CSV table of C-alpha atoms in Angstrom, one decimal:
chain,number,residue,atom,x,y,z
A,47,MET,CA,26.2,-4.1,-26.1
A,48,ALA,CA,23.6,-2.1,-25.1
A,49,ALA,CA,25.3,0.9,-27.2
A,50,GLN,CA,26.1,0.1,-30.5
A,51,ALA,CA,24.5,-0.5,-33.1
A,52,HIS,CA,24.7,-4.5,-33.5
A,53,ALA,CA,24.8,-6.4,-30.8
A,54,ARG,CA,24.8,-9.7,-30.1
A,55,ASP,CA,21.5,-12.2,-29.1
A,56,CYS,CA,21.2,-14.7,-26.3
A,57,GLU,CA,23.0,-16.9,-28.6
A,58,GLY,CA,25.8,-14.7,-29.4
A,59,LYS,CA,24.8,-13.6,-32.8
A,60,PRO,CA,24.7,-10.4,-34.1
A,61,TYR,CA,21.1,-8.3,-34.2
A,62,LYS,CA,20.6,-5.0,-35.3
A,63,ARG,CA,18.8,-3.3,-32.5
A,64,TRP,CA,17.1,-0.7,-33.6
A,65,VAL,CA,14.8,-3.0,-36.2
A,66,LEU,CA,14.0,-5.2,-33.3
A,67,VAL,CA,12.5,-3.0,-31.9
A,68,ALA,CA,10.4,-0.9,-34.3
A,69,VAL,CA,8.8,-4.8,-34.3
A,70,LEU,CA,8.7,-4.2,-30.9
A,71,LEU,CA,6.5,-1.0,-31.2
A,72,LEU,CA,4.5,-1.5,-34.4
A,73,GLY,CA,3.6,-5.0,-33.0
A,74,THR,CA,1.9,-3.2,-30.1
A,75,PHE,CA,1.1,-0.4,-31.7
A,76,CYS,CA,-1.1,-2.9,-33.6
A,77,VAL,CA,-2.7,-4.4,-29.8
A,78,VAL,CA,-2.8,-0.8,-28.3
A,79,VAL,CA,-5.5,0.6,-31.3
A,80,ASN,CA,-7.3,-3.0,-31.7
A,81,HIS,CA,-8.0,-1.8,-27.4
A,82,LEU,CA,-8.8,2.2,-28.0
A,83,MET,CA,-11.3,1.5,-31.6
A,84,ILE,CA,-13.7,-0.9,-29.5
A,85,VAL,CA,-13.9,2.9,-26.8
A,86,THR,CA,-15.4,4.7,-29.7
A,87,ALA,CA,-16.8,1.9,-31.0
A,88,LEU,CA,-18.6,0.5,-27.9
A,89,PRO,CA,-22.0,2.8,-28.1
A,90,GLY,CA,-23.0,2.0,-31.7
A,91,ILE,CA,-21.5,-1.9,-30.6
A,92,MET,CA,-23.8,-1.2,-27.6
A,93,HIS,CA,-26.7,-0.6,-30.0
A,94,ASP,CA,-26.6,-3.5,-32.5
A,95,PHE,CA,-26.8,-6.1,-29.5
A,96,HIS,CA,-29.4,-4.3,-27.8
A,97,ILE,CA,-27.0,-3.8,-24.4
A,98,ASP,CA,-26.9,-1.5,-21.9
A,99,ALA,CA,-23.4,0.4,-20.9
A,100,ASP,CA,-22.6,-2.3,-17.9
A,101,THR,CA,-22.8,-5.5,-20.1
A,102,GLY,CA,-21.2,-3.6,-22.9
A,103,GLN,CA,-18.4,-2.5,-20.6
A,104,TRP,CA,-17.8,-6.0,-20.5
A,105,LEU,CA,-15.3,-5.2,-24.4
A,106,THR,CA,-13.2,-2.7,-21.8
A,107,SER,CA,-12.6,-4.3,-18.3
A,108,GLY,CA,-12.6,-7.8,-19.4
A,109,PHE,CA,-10.4,-7.2,-22.2
A,110,LEU,CA,-8.5,-5.4,-18.8
A,111,LEU,CA,-8.8,-7.9,-16.8
A,112,THR,CA,-7.4,-11.0,-19.0
A,113,ASN,CA,-4.8,-8.3,-20.2
A,114,GLY,CA,-4.0,-8.5,-16.8
A,115,ILE,CA,-4.1,-12.1,-15.9
A,116,MET,CA,-2.1,-12.9,-19.0
A,117,ILE,CA,1.2,-10.6,-17.3
A,118,PRO,CA,2.5,-12.5,-14.4
A,119,VAL,CA,2.6,-15.4,-16.3
A,120,THR,CA,4.0,-14.0,-20.0
A,121,GLY,CA,7.2,-12.8,-16.5
A,122,MET,CA,7.5,-16.9,-16.3
A,123,LEU,CA,7.2,-18.2,-20.4
A,124,MET,CA,9.6,-15.5,-21.3
A,125,HIS,CA,12.5,-17.2,-18.7
A,126,ARG,CA,11.2,-20.6,-20.6
A,127,ILE,CA,10.3,-19.9,-24.1
A,128,ASN,CA,12.7,-18.0,-26.9
A,129,SER,CA,11.4,-14.8,-26.7
A,130,LYS,CA,11.5,-14.8,-30.9
A,131,ARG,CA,8.6,-17.8,-30.8
A,132,LEU,CA,7.1,-15.9,-28.1
A,133,PHE,CA,6.3,-13.0,-29.6
A,134,MET,CA,5.2,-14.9,-33.4
A,135,ALA,CA,2.8,-17.1,-30.8
A,136,ALA,CA,1.2,-13.7,-29.2
A,137,MET,CA,0.4,-12.8,-32.3
A,138,LEU,CA,-0.8,-16.3,-33.7
A,139,ILE,CA,-3.6,-16.0,-30.5
A,140,PHE,CA,-3.9,-12.4,-31.4
A,141,LEU,CA,-5.0,-13.4,-35.2
A,142,VAL,CA,-7.1,-15.7,-34.1
A,143,GLY,CA,-9.1,-13.5,-31.1
A,144,THR,CA,-9.4,-11.0,-34.0
A,145,ILE,CA,-11.2,-13.7,-36.9
A,146,ILE,CA,-13.5,-15.0,-34.0
A,147,ALA,CA,-14.7,-11.6,-33.1
A,148,VAL,CA,-15.2,-10.2,-36.9
A,149,SER,CA,-17.5,-13.2,-37.3
A,150,ALA,CA,-19.7,-12.9,-33.8
A,151,PRO,CA,-23.3,-13.4,-34.6
A,152,ASN,CA,-23.7,-12.4,-31.4
A,153,PHE,CA,-22.2,-10.5,-28.4
A,154,PRO,CA,-20.9,-13.9,-26.0
A,155,LEU,CA,-18.4,-14.5,-29.2
A,156,LEU,CA,-17.6,-10.7,-29.4
A,157,LEU,CA,-16.5,-10.8,-25.7
A,158,CYS,CA,-14.9,-14.3,-26.4
A,159,GLY,CA,-13.1,-12.9,-29.7
A,160,ARG,CA,-12.0,-9.8,-27.4
A,161,VAL,CA,-10.4,-12.1,-23.9
A,162,VAL,CA,-8.8,-14.0,-26.8
A,163,GLN,CA,-7.0,-11.0,-28.3
A,164,ALA,CA,-6.9,-9.2,-24.3
A,165,ALA,CA,-4.5,-12.9,-23.6
A,166,ALA,CA,-1.8,-12.2,-26.4
A,167,THR,CA,-2.2,-8.0,-25.3
A,168,GLY,CA,-0.9,-9.4,-22.1
A,169,MET,CA,2.1,-11.0,-24.2
A,170,VAL,CA,2.9,-8.5,-26.0
A,171,MET,CA,2.8,-5.6,-23.8
A,172,PRO,CA,5.5,-7.1,-20.4
A,173,LEU,CA,7.8,-8.5,-23.2
A,174,MET,CA,8.0,-5.2,-25.9
A,175,GLN,CA,9.0,-3.8,-22.1
A,176,THR,CA,11.4,-6.2,-20.2
A,177,ILE,CA,13.7,-6.6,-23.9
A,178,LEU,CA,13.6,-3.0,-23.7
A,179,LEU,CA,14.8,-2.7,-20.3
A,180,LEU,CA,17.6,-5.1,-21.3
A,181,ILE,CA,18.7,-3.9,-24.0
A,182,PHE,CA,19.1,-0.4,-23.6
A,183,GLN,CA,20.9,0.8,-20.7
A,184,LYS,CA,20.2,2.4,-17.6
A,185,HIS,CA,21.0,5.8,-18.6
A,186,GLU,CA,18.6,5.4,-21.9
A,187,ARG,CA,15.9,3.7,-20.1
A,188,GLY,CA,14.4,7.8,-20.6
A,189,LEU,CA,14.0,7.2,-24.3
A,190,ALA,CA,13.3,4.0,-24.3
A,191,MET,CA,10.7,4.1,-22.2
A,192,GLY,CA,9.8,7.2,-24.3
A,193,MET,CA,9.4,5.3,-27.5
A,194,GLU,CA,7.0,2.9,-25.7
A,195,GLY,CA,5.2,6.0,-24.4
A,196,LEU,CA,4.9,7.2,-28.1
A,197,VAL,CA,3.5,4.2,-29.3
A,198,LEU,CA,1.0,4.3,-27.0
A,199,ALA,CA,-0.4,7.6,-27.9
A,200,LEU,CA,-0.5,7.0,-31.3
A,201,GLY,CA,-2.6,4.4,-30.8
A,202,ARG,CA,-4.9,7.3,-28.8
A,203,VAL,CA,-4.8,8.9,-31.6
A,204,VAL,CA,-5.2,6.6,-34.2
A,205,GLY,CA,-8.1,4.7,-32.7
A,206,PRO,CA,-10.8,7.0,-31.8
A,207,ALA,CA,-10.7,8.5,-35.5
A,208,ILE,CA,-10.5,5.6,-37.5
A,209,ALA,CA,-13.2,4.0,-35.5
A,210,GLY,CA,-15.5,7.1,-35.5
A,211,TRP,CA,-15.0,7.4,-39.2
A,212,VAL,CA,-15.1,3.4,-39.9
A,213,MET,CA,-18.4,3.4,-37.0
A,214,ASP,CA,-20.8,6.2,-39.1
A,215,HIS,CA,-19.9,4.9,-42.7
A,216,PHE,CA,-19.8,1.1,-42.4
A,217,ASN,CA,-20.0,-0.6,-39.0
A,218,TRP,CA,-18.5,-2.4,-35.6
A,219,ARG,CA,-16.4,-5.6,-37.7
A,220,ILE,CA,-14.6,-3.7,-40.3
A,221,LEU,CA,-12.9,-2.4,-37.4
A,222,PHE,CA,-11.4,-5.8,-36.9
A,223,CYS,CA,-11.3,-6.2,-40.5
A,224,LEU,CA,-8.6,-4.0,-40.4
A,225,PHE,CA,-5.9,-5.8,-38.3
A,226,LEU,CA,-5.8,-9.2,-40.2
A,227,PRO,CA,-3.3,-7.9,-43.0
A,228,ALA,CA,-1.8,-5.4,-40.5
A,229,VAL,CA,-1.1,-8.8,-38.1
A,230,LEU,CA,0.0,-10.8,-41.0
A,231,VAL,CA,2.4,-8.1,-41.8
A,232,ILE,CA,4.2,-8.2,-38.2
A,233,LEU,CA,4.6,-11.8,-38.5
A,234,ARG,CA,6.5,-11.5,-41.6
A,235,LEU,CA,9.1,-8.6,-40.2
A,236,ALA,CA,9.1,-10.8,-36.7
A,237,SER,CA,10.0,-14.1,-38.5
A,238,LYS,CA,13.3,-12.0,-39.9
A,239,SER,CA,14.0,-9.1,-37.6
A,240,MET,CA,13.0,-10.8,-33.6
A,241,ARG,CA,16.1,-12.3,-31.7
A,242,SER,CA,15.9,-14.5,-28.9
A,243,VAL,CA,17.1,-11.8,-26.1
A,244,VAL,CA,15.9,-12.4,-22.6
A,245,PRO,CA,17.3,-15.2,-20.8
A,246,LEU,CA,16.2,-18.4,-20.7
A,247,ASP,CA,15.9,-19.6,-16.8
A,248,PRO,CA,13.2,-22.7,-16.5
A,249,LYS,CA,10.7,-21.6,-13.7
A,250,ARG,CA,7.6,-24.4,-13.0
A,251,ILE,CA,4.4,-22.3,-13.7
A,252,ASP,CA,2.7,-22.5,-10.7
A,253,LEU,CA,-1.1,-23.1,-11.3
A,254,LEU,CA,-2.8,-23.1,-7.5
A,255,SER,CA,-1.2,-19.0,-7.9
A,256,LEU,CA,-2.6,-19.1,-11.3
A,257,LEU,CA,-5.9,-19.8,-10.3
A,258,LEU,CA,-6.3,-17.9,-7.3
A,259,SER,CA,-5.3,-14.3,-9.1
A,260,THR,CA,-7.8,-15.8,-12.1
A,261,LEU,CA,-11.0,-16.1,-9.1
A,262,GLY,CA,-10.1,-13.0,-7.4
A,263,PHE,CA,-9.6,-10.8,-9.9
A,264,GLY,CA,-12.5,-12.1,-12.1
A,265,ALA,CA,-14.9,-12.0,-8.9
A,266,LEU,CA,-14.0,-8.6,-7.9
A,267,LEU,CA,-14.3,-7.3,-11.0
A,268,PHE,CA,-17.6,-9.4,-11.7
A,269,GLY,CA,-19.2,-8.0,-7.9
A,270,PHE,CA,-18.1,-4.3,-9.2
A,271,SER,CA,-19.1,-5.0,-12.7
A,272,SER,CA,-23.0,-6.1,-10.8
A,273,VAL,CA,-23.4,-2.8,-9.2
A,274,GLY,CA,-25.2,-1.3,-12.0
A,275,HIS,CA,-27.7,-3.9,-12.6
A,276,HIS,CA,-28.5,-4.8,-8.2
A,277,GLY,CA,-26.9,-2.0,-6.2
A,278,TRP,CA,-23.9,-1.9,-4.1
A,279,GLY,CA,-26.7,-4.5,-1.2
A,280,SER,CA,-27.2,-6.9,-3.4
A,281,ARG,CA,-26.2,-10.5,-1.8
A,282,LEU,CA,-24.9,-11.3,-5.2
A,283,VAL,CA,-22.5,-7.6,-5.4
A,284,ILE,CA,-21.5,-8.3,-1.4
A,285,VAL,CA,-20.1,-12.3,-2.5
A,286,SER,CA,-18.2,-12.0,-5.0
A,287,LEU,CA,-16.5,-9.0,-3.8
A,288,VAL,CA,-16.0,-11.3,-0.4
A,289,ILE,CA,-15.2,-14.0,-2.8
A,290,GLY,CA,-12.2,-12.0,-4.5
A,291,ALA,CA,-11.4,-10.3,-1.7
A,292,GLY,CA,-10.8,-13.8,-0.4
A,293,CYS,CA,-9.1,-15.0,-2.9
A,294,VAL,CA,-6.4,-12.0,-4.1
A,295,GLY,CA,-5.3,-12.5,-0.2
A,296,LEU,CA,-4.8,-16.3,-0.8
A,297,PHE,CA,-2.6,-14.8,-3.9
A,298,ILE,CA,-1.0,-12.3,-2.1
A,299,TRP,CA,0.3,-14.3,0.4
A,300,ARG,CA,1.8,-17.7,-1.8
A,301,GLU,CA,3.4,-15.0,-4.0
A,302,LEU,CA,5.1,-13.9,-0.9
A,303,THR,CA,5.8,-17.8,0.4
A,304,ILE,CA,6.7,-20.1,-2.0
A,305,ASP,CA,9.8,-20.1,-4.0
A,306,ASN,CA,8.8,-19.7,-7.6
A,307,PRO,CA,6.1,-16.7,-7.5
A,308,MET,CA,4.1,-16.6,-10.5
A,309,LEU,CA,4.1,-12.7,-9.6
A,310,ASN,CA,7.5,-11.4,-7.6
A,311,LEU,CA,5.7,-9.3,-4.8
A,312,LYS,CA,9.0,-9.1,-3.4
A,313,VAL,CA,9.7,-6.1,-5.9
A,314,LEU,CA,7.5,-3.7,-4.0
A,315,ARG,CA,9.6,-3.4,-1.2
A,316,SER,CA,11.9,-1.4,-3.3
A,317,PRO,CA,9.8,2.4,-2.0
A,318,LEU,CA,9.8,4.1,-4.6
A,319,PHE,CA,8.8,1.1,-7.0
A,320,CYS,CA,5.8,0.5,-4.8
A,321,LEU,CA,4.7,3.9,-4.5
A,322,SER,CA,5.3,4.7,-8.8
A,323,ALA,CA,3.5,1.5,-9.6
A,324,ILE,CA,0.4,3.0,-7.0
A,325,ILE,CA,0.3,6.0,-9.2
A,326,CYS,CA,0.7,4.5,-12.2
A,327,ALA,CA,-2.2,2.3,-11.0
A,328,VAL,CA,-4.8,4.9,-10.4
A,329,VAL,CA,-4.0,6.9,-13.6
A,330,MET,CA,-4.5,4.2,-15.2
A,331,ILE,CA,-8.0,3.9,-14.0
A,332,ALA,CA,-8.4,8.1,-14.1
A,333,MET,CA,-7.6,7.3,-18.0
A,334,PHE,CA,-9.6,4.4,-18.9
A,335,GLY,CA,-12.4,5.7,-16.9
A,336,ALA,CA,-12.3,9.3,-19.2
A,337,GLU,CA,-11.7,7.4,-22.6
A,338,LEU,CA,-14.8,5.3,-21.7
A,339,MET,CA,-17.5,8.3,-20.0
A,340,LEU,CA,-16.1,10.8,-23.2
A,341,PRO,CA,-17.4,8.8,-26.2
A,342,LEU,CA,-20.8,8.1,-24.1
A,343,TYR,CA,-21.5,11.6,-23.2
A,344,ILE,CA,-20.3,13.0,-26.8
A,345,GLN,CA,-22.6,10.4,-28.1
A,346,ASN,CA,-25.1,9.1,-25.9
A,347,VAL,CA,-25.9,12.7,-24.2
A,348,ARG,CA,-24.6,15.1,-26.9
A,349,GLY,CA,-26.5,13.2,-29.8
A,350,GLN,CA,-22.6,13.8,-32.0
A,351,SER,CA,-21.7,11.0,-34.5
A,352,ALA,CA,-19.3,8.2,-33.1
A,353,LEU,CA,-16.1,9.7,-36.1
A,354,PHE,CA,-17.2,13.7,-33.8
A,355,SER,CA,-16.4,11.4,-30.5
A,356,GLY,CA,-13.3,9.9,-31.9
A,357,LEU,CA,-11.7,13.8,-33.0
A,358,VAL,CA,-12.5,15.2,-30.1
A,359,MET,CA,-10.4,12.8,-28.7
A,360,VAL,CA,-7.1,13.3,-31.0
A,361,PRO,CA,-5.4,16.3,-29.7
A,362,GLY,CA,-4.9,15.1,-26.1
A,363,ALA,CA,-2.9,11.9,-27.8
A,364,ALA,CA,-1.5,13.9,-30.3
A,365,ILE,CA,-0.2,15.9,-27.6
A,366,MET,CA,0.9,12.8,-25.5
A,367,GLY,CA,2.4,11.4,-27.9
A,368,LEU,CA,4.5,13.9,-28.2
A,369,MET,CA,5.6,14.3,-24.5
A,370,CYS,CA,6.3,10.7,-23.4
A,371,PRO,CA,9.1,11.0,-25.5
A,372,LEU,CA,10.2,14.1,-24.1
A,373,SER,CA,9.2,13.3,-20.5
A,374,GLY,CA,11.7,10.2,-20.5
A,375,ILE,CA,14.8,12.4,-21.4
A,376,VAL,CA,13.8,15.2,-18.9
A,377,PHE,CA,13.6,13.4,-16.6
A,378,GLU,CA,17.4,12.2,-17.1
A,379,LYS,CA,18.2,15.4,-16.3
A,380,ILE,CA,16.1,16.9,-13.3
A,381,GLY,CA,14.6,13.6,-11.3
A,382,VAL,CA,11.1,12.0,-11.2
A,383,ARG,CA,9.7,13.7,-8.3
A,384,LYS,CA,9.1,17.5,-10.2
A,385,LEU,CA,7.6,15.6,-13.6
A,386,ALA,CA,5.2,13.3,-11.5
A,387,ILE,CA,3.9,16.9,-8.1
A,388,THR,CA,3.9,19.0,-12.4
A,389,GLY,CA,2.0,16.0,-13.5
A,390,MET,CA,-0.9,14.4,-11.5
A,391,GLY,CA,-1.5,18.4,-11.1
A,392,LEU,CA,-2.9,19.3,-14.4
A,393,LEU,CA,-4.3,15.8,-14.7
A,394,THR,CA,-6.3,16.3,-11.5
A,395,MET,CA,-7.2,20.0,-12.4
A,396,ALA,CA,-8.3,18.8,-15.3
A,397,THR,CA,-10.6,15.9,-14.1
A,398,ILE,CA,-12.4,18.8,-12.2
A,399,PRO,CA,-14.8,20.5,-14.6
A,400,PHE,CA,-15.5,17.1,-16.3
A,401,VAL,CA,-17.2,17.0,-12.7
A,402,PHE,CA,-20.1,19.5,-14.0
A,403,LEU,CA,-20.4,18.6,-17.7
A,404,THR,CA,-23.4,19.9,-18.9
A,405,MET,CA,-25.6,19.7,-22.5
A,406,SER,CA,-24.1,23.1,-23.4
A,407,THR,CA,-20.1,22.3,-22.4
A,408,GLU,CA,-18.5,23.9,-25.0
A,409,ILE,CA,-16.4,21.2,-27.8
A,410,GLY,CA,-13.8,23.0,-28.2
A,411,ALA,CA,-13.4,23.8,-24.1
A,412,LEU,CA,-13.5,20.2,-23.6
A,413,THR,CA,-11.5,19.3,-26.2
A,414,THR,CA,-8.9,21.4,-24.7
A,415,LEU,CA,-9.0,20.0,-21.0
A,416,TYR,CA,-8.8,16.4,-22.5
A,417,ALA,CA,-5.8,17.6,-23.8
A,418,VAL,CA,-4.6,19.1,-20.4
A,419,ARG,CA,-5.6,15.2,-18.7
A,420,LEU,CA,-3.6,13.2,-21.3
A,421,LEU,CA,-0.9,16.4,-21.1
A,422,GLY,CA,-0.7,15.5,-16.9
A,423,VAL,CA,-0.3,11.6,-17.6
A,424,SER,CA,2.3,11.9,-20.1
A,425,LEU,CA,4.7,14.1,-17.8
A,426,VAL,CA,3.7,11.0,-15.1
A,427,LEU,CA,3.8,7.5,-16.0
A,428,THR,CA,7.0,7.4,-18.4
A,429,PRO,CA,8.9,8.8,-15.9
A,430,ILE,CA,7.7,7.5,-12.9
A,431,THR,CA,7.9,3.7,-14.3
A,432,THR,CA,11.4,3.8,-15.3
A,433,ALA,CA,12.4,5.3,-12.5
A,434,GLY,CA,10.8,2.6,-10.3
A,435,MET,CA,12.6,-0.2,-12.6
A,436,ASN,CA,15.4,2.0,-11.7
A,437,THR,CA,15.3,0.5,-8.7
A,438,LEU,CA,15.7,-2.7,-8.9
A,439,PRO,CA,18.2,-5.1,-10.0
A,440,GLU,CA,19.0,-5.9,-13.4
A,441,GLU,CA,17.5,-9.6,-12.8
A,442,TRP,CA,14.7,-8.7,-11.9
A,443,MET,CA,13.3,-6.5,-14.3
A,444,GLY,CA,11.5,-8.7,-16.0
A,445,ASP,CA,9.3,-9.6,-12.0
A,446,GLY,CA,9.4,-5.8,-12.0
A,447,THR,CA,7.6,-5.1,-16.0
A,448,ALA,CA,4.9,-8.3,-14.6
A,449,VAL,CA,4.1,-6.5,-11.2
A,450,THR,CA,3.6,-2.9,-12.6
A,451,ASN,CA,1.8,-4.4,-15.7
A,452,THR,CA,-0.4,-6.1,-13.6
A,453,PHE,CA,-1.3,-3.8,-10.8
A,454,ARG,CA,-1.7,-0.7,-13.4
A,455,THR,CA,-4.0,-2.9,-15.6
A,456,ILE,CA,-6.2,-4.8,-12.8
A,457,CYS,CA,-6.0,-1.9,-10.9
A,458,GLY,CA,-7.7,0.0,-14.6
A,459,ALA,CA,-10.0,-3.0,-15.5
A,460,ILE,CA,-11.7,-2.9,-11.7
A,461,GLY,CA,-11.4,1.2,-11.9
A,462,THR,CA,-13.3,0.9,-15.3
A,463,ALA,CA,-15.5,-1.2,-13.8
A,464,VAL,CA,-16.5,0.2,-10.9
A,465,LEU,CA,-17.1,4.5,-12.9
A,466,ILE,CA,-19.3,2.5,-15.0
A,467,SER,CA,-21.2,1.1,-12.6
A,468,VAL,CA,-21.2,4.8,-10.5
A,469,MET,CA,-22.6,5.4,-13.7
A,470,SER,CA,-25.3,3.0,-14.6
A,471,ASP,CA,-26.2,3.2,-10.7
A,472,VAL,CA,-26.7,7.3,-10.3
A,473,THR,CA,-28.8,7.2,-13.8
A,474,LYS,CA,-30.7,3.9,-13.2
A,475,SER,CA,-31.5,6.1,-9.7
A,476,GLU,CA,-32.9,9.3,-11.7
A,477,MET,CA,-34.3,8.0,-15.0
A,478,PRO,CA,-38.2,9.1,-14.7
A,479,ALA,CA,-40.7,6.4,-14.2
A,480,LYS,CA,-42.3,4.3,-16.3
A,481,THR,CA,-45.5,5.8,-15.3
A,482,MET,CA,-44.3,8.9,-16.9
A,483,PHE,CA,-43.2,7.7,-20.4
A,484,GLY,CA,-46.9,8.1,-22.0
A,485,LEU,CA,-47.5,11.8,-20.8
A,486,ASP,CA,-44.7,13.7,-22.5
A,487,PRO,CA,-41.9,12.3,-25.0
A,488,HIS,CA,-40.1,15.2,-25.4
A,489,LEU,CA,-40.2,16.3,-21.6
A,490,ASN,CA,-38.9,12.0,-21.0
A,491,HIS,CA,-36.6,12.0,-23.7
A,492,VAL,CA,-35.1,14.8,-21.6
A,493,LEU,CA,-35.6,13.6,-18.5
A,494,LYS,CA,-33.4,10.3,-19.6
A,495,THR,CA,-31.1,12.5,-20.8
A,496,ASP,CA,-30.2,14.4,-18.0
A,497,ALA,CA,-29.9,11.0,-15.7
A,498,VAL,CA,-27.4,10.4,-18.1
A,499,LEU,CA,-25.1,13.4,-18.1
A,500,ASN,CA,-26.4,13.0,-14.0
A,501,GLY,CA,-24.1,9.8,-14.0
A,502,VAL,CA,-21.3,10.9,-15.9
A,503,ASN,CA,-21.1,13.5,-13.8
A,504,ALA,CA,-20.8,11.1,-11.0
A,505,ALA,CA,-17.8,8.8,-12.5
A,506,PHE,CA,-15.7,11.6,-13.4
A,507,LEU,CA,-16.4,12.4,-9.0
A,508,VAL,CA,-15.3,9.1,-8.4
A,509,ALA,CA,-12.7,9.7,-10.9
A,510,LEU,CA,-11.7,13.5,-9.4
A,511,GLY,CA,-11.4,10.9,-5.8
A,512,PHE,CA,-8.9,9.2,-7.3
A,513,CYS,CA,-6.7,11.6,-9.0
A,514,ILE,CA,-6.3,13.7,-5.5
A,515,ALA,CA,-5.4,10.0,-4.1
A,516,ALA,CA,-2.1,9.5,-6.0
A,517,TRP,CA,-1.6,13.5,-6.4
A,518,ALA,CA,-1.2,13.0,-2.8
A,519,LEU,CA,1.4,10.4,-2.7
A,520,THR,CA,3.1,12.0,-5.3
A,521,PHE,CA,4.7,14.6,-3.2
A,522,PHE,CA,6.0,11.6,-0.9
A,523,ILE,CA,8.5,10.6,-3.6
A,524,LYS,CA,12.3,10.6,-3.0
A,525,GLU,CA,14.8,10.9,-5.5
A,526,LYS,CA,17.0,8.5,-4.5
A,527,PRO,CA,20.1,7.2,-6.9
A,528,ARG,CA,19.6,3.5,-7.0
A,529,SER,CA,20.8,1.0,-4.9
A,530,ASP,CA,23.7,-1.7,-5.9
A,531,SER,CA,22.8,-3.6,-2.6
A,532,PHE,CA,18.7,-3.7,-2.9
A,533,ASP,CA,17.6,-6.8,-0.6
A,534,GLN,CA,16.5,-9.6,-2.8
A,535,ASP,CA,16.1,-11.5,-0.4
């Protein structure tokens, strides 16, 4: 069925597979660009609302957390709701969130709009991946996942550049206005071209699991995000982390013991799938962290424009866009181990210079190093995700997608919060004392800039540690054909 130009949906009706794929990828592109635009626009938003990096980063980490919480819920909704209706509902929710963000008079309401957008994104991403895995045969999945990677990378090309230009000439509200006509077009196309291709098998949504996951991951994110303001020894931070860890532990225990879990963690019994989920999570931390840190460094430390910071990131995103489909094809020929080792090696080695950024670091070198990092990401992300999914039975594809996306999205959110907290903590500790403010304005400005620079370098040092750990894990990858006797009990 998957190899035919006209496949059949769950109702036996023919449909054009590539038209359906195009609509899915267009919707995915829209939500990805939305997320990445905020990264470049964040310094300007912080200035407009008079907030610091610890508060502003909630637009990113809060978005990722909500996204991550919605992914397993969507995994269950896909088996209860027609996939065409679910996709259109997600795009309508995204439209509502965009309208809230456009009209937000203050930061809390802007964050509210972002949370609504994140809920929609958490529906679109796993739905798109599950459909791609179902309508393409195993030997085609490398190419299919490569197309997904291409869309994600194109979002990284377009998002920062457009956001930079808009921020230099208008304001951040225009960024959200751009999505209003785009979403309406996608809804129109979806009404004509989308089909129900995910088999329905109604499962009860476990509300206790949803509550535990929301409280657990939310408390962890809040705890790590509060470090910059209160320090690691703060009672608020410690209590939040303890509550978060406890709720996450209960959530994992419940998912492993009930009959119809919200998140089927039994997929982690596959060693390669488990390893791929961990490595992908670390890659996300390294990638999201750099995407957030680099604009802060270029705009707040180097004093460059938002457009300039966006353009610095474009070559790397373009290389990632070109390489994601190619890495999917190469994966089919040589396997995952060599690609993963090479990719994580490039990502790790290219992160080292970011630990030693200075006020005179060449922008050309910075652009090149960022491009090398994303080249490494492109060699790891698509192949290792595909290899992990290929070890699972067909009926567990939705579960595998949910676990992979949830794990790496929530880890990306918490990892980003950790990096921002490290940056803020170091910056705060090295900021000149208030008694020095009246002595020499120029000297104080230099000292403040040096404090922010040291904070950025410290955050990249933590990111480097994550990269080294993931690189070490890639050497444990073993090439193994998919086993048809996967233990599901």
